[in-house]
XYZ file of C-alpha atoms in Angstrom:
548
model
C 0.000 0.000 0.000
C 1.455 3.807 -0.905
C 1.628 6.047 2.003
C 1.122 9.430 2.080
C 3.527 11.804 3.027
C 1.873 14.389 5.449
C 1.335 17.913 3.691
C 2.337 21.084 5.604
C -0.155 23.320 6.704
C 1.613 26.375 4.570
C 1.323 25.923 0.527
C 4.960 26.044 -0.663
C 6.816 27.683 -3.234
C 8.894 25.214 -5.533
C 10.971 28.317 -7.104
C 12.237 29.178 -3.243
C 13.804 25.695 -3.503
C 15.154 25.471 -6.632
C 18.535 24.300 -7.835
C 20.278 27.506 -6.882
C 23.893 27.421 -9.192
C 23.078 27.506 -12.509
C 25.817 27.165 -15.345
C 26.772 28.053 -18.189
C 29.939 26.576 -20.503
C 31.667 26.979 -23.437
C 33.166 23.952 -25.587
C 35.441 24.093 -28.268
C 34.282 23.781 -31.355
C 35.187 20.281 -33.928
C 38.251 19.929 -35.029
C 40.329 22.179 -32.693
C 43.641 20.300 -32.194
C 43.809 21.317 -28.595
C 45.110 17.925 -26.028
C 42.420 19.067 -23.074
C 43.257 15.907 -20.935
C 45.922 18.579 -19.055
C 44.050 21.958 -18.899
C 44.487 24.195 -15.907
C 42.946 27.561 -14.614
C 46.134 28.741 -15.322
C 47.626 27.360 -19.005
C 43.552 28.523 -20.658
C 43.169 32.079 -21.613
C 39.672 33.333 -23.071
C 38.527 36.520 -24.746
C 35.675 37.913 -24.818
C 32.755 40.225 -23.919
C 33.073 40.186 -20.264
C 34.630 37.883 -19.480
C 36.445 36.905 -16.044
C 38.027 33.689 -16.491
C 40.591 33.657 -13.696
C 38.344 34.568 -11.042
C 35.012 32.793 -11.867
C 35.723 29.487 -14.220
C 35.450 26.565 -11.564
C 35.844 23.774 -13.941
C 37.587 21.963 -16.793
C 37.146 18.844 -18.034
C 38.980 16.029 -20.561
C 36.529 16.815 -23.127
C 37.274 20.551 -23.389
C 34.320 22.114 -21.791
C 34.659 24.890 -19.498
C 32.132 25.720 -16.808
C 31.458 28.781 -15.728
C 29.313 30.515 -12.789
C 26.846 32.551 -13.849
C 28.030 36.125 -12.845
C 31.323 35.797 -14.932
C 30.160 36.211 -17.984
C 27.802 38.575 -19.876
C 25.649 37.214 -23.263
C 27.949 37.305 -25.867
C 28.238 34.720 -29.217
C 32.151 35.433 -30.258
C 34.372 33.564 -27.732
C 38.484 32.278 -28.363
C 39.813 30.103 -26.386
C 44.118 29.254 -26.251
C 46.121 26.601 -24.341
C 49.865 27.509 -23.778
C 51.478 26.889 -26.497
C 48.927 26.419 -28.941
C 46.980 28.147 -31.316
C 43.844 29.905 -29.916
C 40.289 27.992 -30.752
C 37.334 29.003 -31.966
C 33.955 28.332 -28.865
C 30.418 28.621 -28.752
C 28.781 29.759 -25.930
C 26.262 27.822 -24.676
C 24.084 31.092 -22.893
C 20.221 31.203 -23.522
C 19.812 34.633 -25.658
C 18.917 35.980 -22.686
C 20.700 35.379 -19.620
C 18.749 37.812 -17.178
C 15.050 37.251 -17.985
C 13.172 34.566 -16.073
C 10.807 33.492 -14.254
C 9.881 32.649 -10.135
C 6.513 30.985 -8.937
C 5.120 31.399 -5.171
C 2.781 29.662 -3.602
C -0.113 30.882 -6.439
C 1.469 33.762 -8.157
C 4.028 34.331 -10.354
C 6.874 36.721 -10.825
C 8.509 37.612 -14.553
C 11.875 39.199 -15.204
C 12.416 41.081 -18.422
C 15.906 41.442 -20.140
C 15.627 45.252 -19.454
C 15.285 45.131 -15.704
C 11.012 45.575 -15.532
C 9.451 43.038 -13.150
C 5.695 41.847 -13.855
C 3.403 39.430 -11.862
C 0.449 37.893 -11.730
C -1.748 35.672 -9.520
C -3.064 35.866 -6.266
C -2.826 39.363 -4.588
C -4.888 39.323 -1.656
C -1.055 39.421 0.369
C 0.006 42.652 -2.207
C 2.752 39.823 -3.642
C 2.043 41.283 -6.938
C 3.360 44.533 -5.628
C 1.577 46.354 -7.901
C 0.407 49.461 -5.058
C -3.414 48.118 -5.392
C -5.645 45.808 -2.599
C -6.904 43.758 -5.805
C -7.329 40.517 -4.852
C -5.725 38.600 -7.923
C -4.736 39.430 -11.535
C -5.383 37.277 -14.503
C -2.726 39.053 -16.542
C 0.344 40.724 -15.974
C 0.667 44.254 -14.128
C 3.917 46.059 -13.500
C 5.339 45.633 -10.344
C 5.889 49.345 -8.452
C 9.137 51.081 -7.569
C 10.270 51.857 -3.862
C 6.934 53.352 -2.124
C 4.956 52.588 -5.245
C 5.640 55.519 -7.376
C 6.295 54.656 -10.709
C 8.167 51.260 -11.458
C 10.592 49.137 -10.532
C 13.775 48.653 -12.910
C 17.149 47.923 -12.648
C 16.456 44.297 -11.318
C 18.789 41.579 -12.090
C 17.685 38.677 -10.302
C 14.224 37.931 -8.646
C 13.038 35.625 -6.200
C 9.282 33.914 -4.561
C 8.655 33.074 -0.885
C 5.319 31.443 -0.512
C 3.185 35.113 -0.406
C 5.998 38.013 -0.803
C 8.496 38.658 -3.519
C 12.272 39.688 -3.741
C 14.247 41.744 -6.056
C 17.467 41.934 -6.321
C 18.794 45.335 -8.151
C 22.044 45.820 -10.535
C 23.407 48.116 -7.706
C 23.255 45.130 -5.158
C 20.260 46.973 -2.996
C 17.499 44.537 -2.331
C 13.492 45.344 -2.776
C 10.857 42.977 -1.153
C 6.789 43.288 -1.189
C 3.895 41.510 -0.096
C 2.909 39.413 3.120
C 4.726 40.658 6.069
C 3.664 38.983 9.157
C 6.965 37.531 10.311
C 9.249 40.874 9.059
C 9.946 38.489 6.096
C 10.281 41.868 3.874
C 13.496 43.078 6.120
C 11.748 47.310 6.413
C 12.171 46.711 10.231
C 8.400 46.513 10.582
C 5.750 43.868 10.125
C 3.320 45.736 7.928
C 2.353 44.164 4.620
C 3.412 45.715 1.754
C 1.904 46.405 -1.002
C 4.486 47.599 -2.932
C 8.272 47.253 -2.925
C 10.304 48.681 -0.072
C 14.219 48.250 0.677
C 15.307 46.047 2.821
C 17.345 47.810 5.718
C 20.431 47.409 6.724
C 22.153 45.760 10.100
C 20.427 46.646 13.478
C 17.808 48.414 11.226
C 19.740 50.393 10.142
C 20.576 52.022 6.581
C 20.162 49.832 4.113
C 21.280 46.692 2.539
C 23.265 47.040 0.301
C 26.432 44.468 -1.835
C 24.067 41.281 -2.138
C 24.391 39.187 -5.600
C 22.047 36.359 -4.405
C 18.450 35.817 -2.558
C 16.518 33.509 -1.288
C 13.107 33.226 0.070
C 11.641 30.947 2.303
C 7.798 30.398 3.406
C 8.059 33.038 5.907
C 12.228 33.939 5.892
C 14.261 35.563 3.133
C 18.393 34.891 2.989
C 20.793 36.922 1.011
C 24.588 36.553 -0.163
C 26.843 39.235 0.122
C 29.582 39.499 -2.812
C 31.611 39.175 0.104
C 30.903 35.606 0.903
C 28.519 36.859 4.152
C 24.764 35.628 4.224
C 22.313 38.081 5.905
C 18.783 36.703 7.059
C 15.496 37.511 7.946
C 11.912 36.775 9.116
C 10.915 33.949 10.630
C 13.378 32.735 13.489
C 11.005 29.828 15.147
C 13.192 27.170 13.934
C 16.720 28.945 13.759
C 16.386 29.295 9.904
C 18.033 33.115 10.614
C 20.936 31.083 11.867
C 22.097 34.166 14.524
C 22.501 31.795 17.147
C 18.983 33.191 19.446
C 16.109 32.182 20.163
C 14.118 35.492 18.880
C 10.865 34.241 17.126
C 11.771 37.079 13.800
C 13.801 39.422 13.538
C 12.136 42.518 10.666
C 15.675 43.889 9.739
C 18.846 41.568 8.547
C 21.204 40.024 10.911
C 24.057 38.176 10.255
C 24.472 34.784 9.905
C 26.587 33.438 12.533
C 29.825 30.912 11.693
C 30.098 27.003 12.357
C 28.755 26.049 15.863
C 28.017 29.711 16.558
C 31.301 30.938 16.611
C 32.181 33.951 14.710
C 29.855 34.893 11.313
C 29.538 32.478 8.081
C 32.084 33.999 5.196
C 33.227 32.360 2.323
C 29.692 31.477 0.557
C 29.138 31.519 -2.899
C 25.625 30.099 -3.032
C 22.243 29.833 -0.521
C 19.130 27.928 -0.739
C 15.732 27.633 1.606
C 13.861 25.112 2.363
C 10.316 25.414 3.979
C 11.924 26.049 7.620
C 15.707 25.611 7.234
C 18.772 27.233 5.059
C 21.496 25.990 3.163
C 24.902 27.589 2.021
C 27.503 26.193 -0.053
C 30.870 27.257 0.632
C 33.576 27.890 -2.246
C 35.823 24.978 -0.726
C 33.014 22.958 -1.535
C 31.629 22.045 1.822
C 27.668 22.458 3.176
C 26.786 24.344 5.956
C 22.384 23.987 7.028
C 20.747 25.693 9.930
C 17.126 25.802 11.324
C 14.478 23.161 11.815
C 15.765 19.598 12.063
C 13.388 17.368 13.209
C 13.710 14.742 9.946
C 17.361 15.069 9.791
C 17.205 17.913 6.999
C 20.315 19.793 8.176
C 22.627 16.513 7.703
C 24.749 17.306 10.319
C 24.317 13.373 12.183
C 22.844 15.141 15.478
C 20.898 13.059 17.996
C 17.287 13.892 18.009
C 18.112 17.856 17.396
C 14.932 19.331 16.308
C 16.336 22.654 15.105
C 19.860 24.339 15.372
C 19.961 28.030 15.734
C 23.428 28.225 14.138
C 25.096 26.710 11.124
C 26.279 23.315 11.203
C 28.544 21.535 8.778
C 26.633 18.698 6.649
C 28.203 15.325 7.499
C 30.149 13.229 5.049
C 28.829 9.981 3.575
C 26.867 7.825 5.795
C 27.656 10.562 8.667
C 31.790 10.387 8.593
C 33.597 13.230 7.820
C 31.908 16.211 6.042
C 30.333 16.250 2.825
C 32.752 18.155 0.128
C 32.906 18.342 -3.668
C 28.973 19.651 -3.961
C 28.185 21.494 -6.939
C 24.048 21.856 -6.624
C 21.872 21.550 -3.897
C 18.470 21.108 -3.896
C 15.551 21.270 -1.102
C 12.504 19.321 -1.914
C 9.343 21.267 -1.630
C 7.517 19.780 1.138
C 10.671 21.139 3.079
C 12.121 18.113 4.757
C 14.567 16.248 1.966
C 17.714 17.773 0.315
C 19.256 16.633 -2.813
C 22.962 17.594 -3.475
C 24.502 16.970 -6.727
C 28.551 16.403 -6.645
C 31.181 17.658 -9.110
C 31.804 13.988 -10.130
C 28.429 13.376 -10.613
C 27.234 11.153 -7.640
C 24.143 12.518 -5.833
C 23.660 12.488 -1.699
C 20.401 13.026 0.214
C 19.304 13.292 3.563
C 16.746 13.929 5.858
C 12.629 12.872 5.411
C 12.639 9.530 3.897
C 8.733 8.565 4.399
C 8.357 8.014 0.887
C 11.456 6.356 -0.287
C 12.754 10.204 -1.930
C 16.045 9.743 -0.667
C 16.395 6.892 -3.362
C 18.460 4.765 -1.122
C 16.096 1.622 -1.022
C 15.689 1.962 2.684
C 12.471 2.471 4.032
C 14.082 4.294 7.169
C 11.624 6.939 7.921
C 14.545 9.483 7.888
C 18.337 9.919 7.842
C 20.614 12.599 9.756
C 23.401 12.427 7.132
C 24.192 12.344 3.517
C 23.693 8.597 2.257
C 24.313 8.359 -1.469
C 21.409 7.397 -3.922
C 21.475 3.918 -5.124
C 21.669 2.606 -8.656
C 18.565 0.825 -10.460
C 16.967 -2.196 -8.817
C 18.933 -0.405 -5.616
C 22.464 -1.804 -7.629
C 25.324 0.228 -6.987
C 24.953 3.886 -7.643
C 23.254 6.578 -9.602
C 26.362 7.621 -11.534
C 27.394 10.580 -14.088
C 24.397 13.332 -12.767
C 24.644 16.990 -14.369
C 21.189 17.782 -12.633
C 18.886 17.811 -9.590
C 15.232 18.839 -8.762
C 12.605 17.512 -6.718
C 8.928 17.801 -6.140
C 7.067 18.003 -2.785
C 7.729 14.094 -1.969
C 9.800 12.913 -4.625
C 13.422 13.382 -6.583
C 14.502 13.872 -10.260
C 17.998 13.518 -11.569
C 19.456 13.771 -15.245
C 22.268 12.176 -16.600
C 25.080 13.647 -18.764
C 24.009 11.357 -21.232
C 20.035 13.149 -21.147
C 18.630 10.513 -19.402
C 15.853 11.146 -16.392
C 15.980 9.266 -12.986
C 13.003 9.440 -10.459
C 12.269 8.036 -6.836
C 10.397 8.604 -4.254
C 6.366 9.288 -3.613
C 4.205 8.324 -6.479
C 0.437 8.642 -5.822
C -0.021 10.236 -9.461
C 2.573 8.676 -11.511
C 5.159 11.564 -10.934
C 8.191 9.254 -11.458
C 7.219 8.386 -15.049
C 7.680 5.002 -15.233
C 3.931 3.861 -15.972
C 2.932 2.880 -12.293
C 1.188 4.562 -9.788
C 0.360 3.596 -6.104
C 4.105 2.770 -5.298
C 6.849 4.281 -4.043
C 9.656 3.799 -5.358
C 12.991 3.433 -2.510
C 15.657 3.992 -5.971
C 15.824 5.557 -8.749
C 13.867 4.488 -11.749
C 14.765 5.330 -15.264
C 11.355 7.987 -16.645
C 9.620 5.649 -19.486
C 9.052 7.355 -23.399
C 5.591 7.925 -24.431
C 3.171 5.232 -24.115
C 5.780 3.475 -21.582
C 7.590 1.997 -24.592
C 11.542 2.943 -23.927
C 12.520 5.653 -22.209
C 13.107 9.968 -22.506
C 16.311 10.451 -23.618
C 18.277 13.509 -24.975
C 17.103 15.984 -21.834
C 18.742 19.011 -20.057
C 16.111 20.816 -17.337
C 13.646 18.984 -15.131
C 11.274 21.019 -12.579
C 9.094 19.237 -9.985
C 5.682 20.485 -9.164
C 3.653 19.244 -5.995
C 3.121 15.581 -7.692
C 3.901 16.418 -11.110
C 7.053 16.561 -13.222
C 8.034 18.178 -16.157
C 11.167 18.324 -18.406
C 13.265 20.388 -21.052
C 15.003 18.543 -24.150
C 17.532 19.969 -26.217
C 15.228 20.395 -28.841
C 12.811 22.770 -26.953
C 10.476 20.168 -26.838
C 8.633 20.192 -22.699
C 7.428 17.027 -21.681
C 5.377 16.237 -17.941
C 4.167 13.572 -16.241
C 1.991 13.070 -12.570
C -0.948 14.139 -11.442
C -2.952 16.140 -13.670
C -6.200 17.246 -11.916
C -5.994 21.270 -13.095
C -4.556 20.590 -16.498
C -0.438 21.191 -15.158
C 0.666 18.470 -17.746
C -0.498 20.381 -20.526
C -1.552 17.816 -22.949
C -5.413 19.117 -23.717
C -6.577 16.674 -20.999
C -7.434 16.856 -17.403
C -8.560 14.720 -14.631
C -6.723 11.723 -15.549
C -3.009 11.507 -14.079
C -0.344 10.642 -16.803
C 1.897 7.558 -15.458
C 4.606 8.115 -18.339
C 5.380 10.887 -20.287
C 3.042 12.698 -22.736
C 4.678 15.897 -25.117
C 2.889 19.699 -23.953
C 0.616 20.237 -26.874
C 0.807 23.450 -28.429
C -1.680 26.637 -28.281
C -5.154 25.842 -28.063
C -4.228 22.419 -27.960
C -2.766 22.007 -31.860
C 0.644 20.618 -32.496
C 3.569 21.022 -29.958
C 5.234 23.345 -27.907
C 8.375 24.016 -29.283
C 11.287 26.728 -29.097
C 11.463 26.475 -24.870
C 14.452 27.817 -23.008
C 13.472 27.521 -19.094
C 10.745 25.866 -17.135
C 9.259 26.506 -13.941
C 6.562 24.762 -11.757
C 4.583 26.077 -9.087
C 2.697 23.403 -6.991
C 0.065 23.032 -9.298
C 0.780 24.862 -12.642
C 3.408 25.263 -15.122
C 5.529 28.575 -16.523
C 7.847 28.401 -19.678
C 9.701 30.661 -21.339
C 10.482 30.349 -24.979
C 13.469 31.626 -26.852
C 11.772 34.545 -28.138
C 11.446 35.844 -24.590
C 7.695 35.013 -24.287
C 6.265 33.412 -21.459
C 3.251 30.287 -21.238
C 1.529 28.884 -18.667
C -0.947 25.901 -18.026
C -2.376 24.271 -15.252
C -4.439 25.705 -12.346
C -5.446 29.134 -12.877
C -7.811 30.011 -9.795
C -6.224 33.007 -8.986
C -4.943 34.182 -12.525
C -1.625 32.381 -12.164
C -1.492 31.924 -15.806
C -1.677 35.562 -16.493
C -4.148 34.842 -19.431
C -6.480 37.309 -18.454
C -8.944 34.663 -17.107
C -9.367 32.659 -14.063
C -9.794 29.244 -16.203
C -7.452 26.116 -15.454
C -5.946 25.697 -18.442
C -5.014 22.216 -20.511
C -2.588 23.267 -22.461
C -0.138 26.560 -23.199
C -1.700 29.646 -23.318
C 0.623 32.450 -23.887
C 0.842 34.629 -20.817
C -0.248 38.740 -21.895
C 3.358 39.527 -20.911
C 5.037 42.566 -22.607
């Protein structure tokens, strides 16, 4: 018999929990007589439109692919590459057209980033996280989000981020702007008003302001940021020690620092953060994990004894609890808050914490581990090898191989790990069937998890999904019935394909692409205007959200 995991109370945002290091690369193009079994940091120079190679490439590999973060580079087409000693190479960048404009989903609203800095949103308003200056309860379409104080708008955004009912922004000149539901001082304007438009987040003590972030988070009812400086800053909610300041103050409405390891000092030397539904995650440059706040199933990984909650950062164990865990690339929360998934640079993938379900895909039926175990292999054989990326849904966990195939464990009431069952869980990772359950997807480079649905990006720009399908989410002109394997998104109104897709993002019950050409589609559950198709009618397949 399937069990159920239990739901939280609080809805819950995927996009606060998503895989939060993206990359980029460049490879060489064919026929470049370059040996790239010996490349260094050091021997590779590269040219191009801003371009920081020294400081921000983190990787290079035998096959001649360099990775970089996202912040060192700017779009560009027109890239050379040289080795010591050899001529200098011809590269493609692999960068969507692009790079700044996407897309965040909250609990049941959604929040759009334009290439020229606007921010738009739609959804459910009845919290102002539309920040739009109005008490409208939803909008079906998209409305401008406000400037500071609601006069005029807000521009100059380069990154943006969803808690559960308020919304971040994150500005070119490293000043942060939140709006909407306020209750815990999750917005950081030393008060616990909602707002209804965007104000700055203060500064230390309260005072001044913020200022030198290039990263946010939100939580359900906390919001982290990075400093380019490597320090995280937090605030909101404090009831399980997600602020990580070492107190026991329920919130805190301004941003105080995060303290070090064990208390001791402050956390520096971060390059990336992530929330789950009542605990944060950092990821240090040497490669090591650091988690704070609630605890109870084991989600900080740091082997404690019955610790429900740590009110300070704690380093994530090693493997089955000995040493600490090092070598992490991507980390991943799952969305009901109590798993984490964390992908390493050599491709193996480590989870820990809730375990009710089997999403830990180590085919144990332990109800939860304290430490990083590493995810078995098919038929629970070995391991799940050669990873290049992680997602999860509220109860279950999605991996991709280098090679494009998809791996899913975990909860499966609705068929949300794609291989043409329902009704049980699966304890390791089984390989997502084709359409009609004959073979299996292949050729894939995004996956997204929704509540109990799943949906994924091939290199082609085709979107496929799979799971539950009760408001239309899988997008294939049907709803009602759950799809056990995976059916192709139909096109508008239903006709051909969807085609020409960049990005994908799931909320917990509806879907948000964005196409090459910059425009944005939605389908799935629409009771509050989440699809921004000026309607309030769950939607089947893609309509194309009225986005400028």
């Amino acid at each position: 018999m399937i069990r159920r995991p239990p739901r939280s109370t609080q809805s819950r945002s995927s996009a606060a929990s998503d895989v939060y290091k993206r990359q980029t690369s460049l490879e060489v193009t064919a026929g470049a007589d370059i040996p790239f079994q010996n490349w260094t940091s050091t021997s590779v120079t590269v040219t191009g439109e801003g371009i920081n190679f020294a400081l921000n490439a983190f990787s290079v590999d035998a096959s001649g692919k360099i990775t970089f973060n996202e912040d060192s580079i700017q779009p560009t087409t027109a890239l050379s590459v040289g080795i010591q000693g050899y001529p200098a190479a011809t590269c493609a960048l692999n960068l969507p057209l692009d790079l700044k404009a996407s897309i965040a989903c909250g609990g049941q609203h959604t929040i759009a980033l334009k290439e020229n800095g606007e921010v738009w949103a739609w959804g459910n308003n009845n919290l102002g996280q539309l920040g739009d200056n109005s008490t409208t309860s939803y909008y079906s379409y998209p409305i401008r989000v406000k400037d500071e104080n609601g006069i005029g708008f807000l521009t100059g955004v380069k990154l943006i981020a969803a808690g559960n009912n308020h919304g971040i922004a994150l500005k070119e000149n490293g000043e942060v702007l939140t709006w909407g539901l306020n209750t815990y001082g999750q917005l950081g304007d030393n008060s616990t008003t909602t707002r209804y438009y965007p104000i700055r987040v203060k500064g230390e003590n309260g005072a001044g302001f913020l200022t030198g972030v290039k990263a946010i988070a939100g939580g359900v009812f906390h919001t982290i940021a990075l400093k380019e400086n490597g320090e995280v800053w937090a605030w909101g909610s404090n009831v399980s020690g997600q602020l990580g300041d070492n107190s026991t103050t329920s919130y805190y409405r301004y941003p105080i620092r995060v303290k070090g390891e064990n208390g001791v000092g402050f956390l520096t030397g971060v390059k990336a953060i992530a929330c789950g539904y009542s605990h944060s995650i950092a990821l240090k440059q040497n490669g090591e994990v650091l988690a704070w706040g609630r605890n109870d199933y084991g989600q900080l990984g740091d082997n404690s004894s019955e610790a429900s909650r740590s009110y300070y950062p704690v380093t994530v164990k090693g493997e089955n609890g000995i040493g600490n865990l090092t070598g992490i690339k991507t980390i991943a929360a799952g969305n009901g808050g109590n798993h984490t998934i964390a992908l390493k640079e050599n491709g193996d993938v480590l989870t820990w914490g809730y375990n009710y379900s089997g999403q830990l895909g180590n085919n144990s039926t332990t109800s939860y581990y304290r430490y990083p175990i590493r995810v078995k292999g098919e038929n629970g054989a070995g391991f799940l090898t050669g990873v290049k990326a992680i997602a999860s849904g509220h109860s279950h966990s999605i991996a991709i191989e280098e090679n494009g195939n998809i791996w899913a464990w975990g909860y499966n009431n609705a068929g949300q790990l794609g291989d043409n069952t329902s009704g049980t869980n699966r304890l390791c990772p089984v390989r997502v069937k084709s359409e009609n359950g004959v073979g299996f997807l292949t050729g894939f480079i995004k996956i997204a998890g929704g509540a109990y649905h799943t949906i994924a990006l091939k290199e082609n720009g085709e979107v496929w999904a799979w799971g539950q399908n009760n408001y239309g989410q899988i997008g294939d002109n049907t709803s009602g019935t759950s799809r056990l394997c995976p059916v192709r998104v139909t096109g508008e109104n239903g006709l051909g394909f969807l085609t020409g897709v960049k990005a994908i993002a799931s909320g917990e019950n509806h879907t948000i692409i964005l196409k090459e050409n910059a425009k944005v589609w939605a389908w799935g559950q629409n009771n509050y205007g989440q699809l921004g198709d000026n309607s309030t009618t769950n939607r089947s397949f893609p309509v194309r959200t009225l986005f400028p």
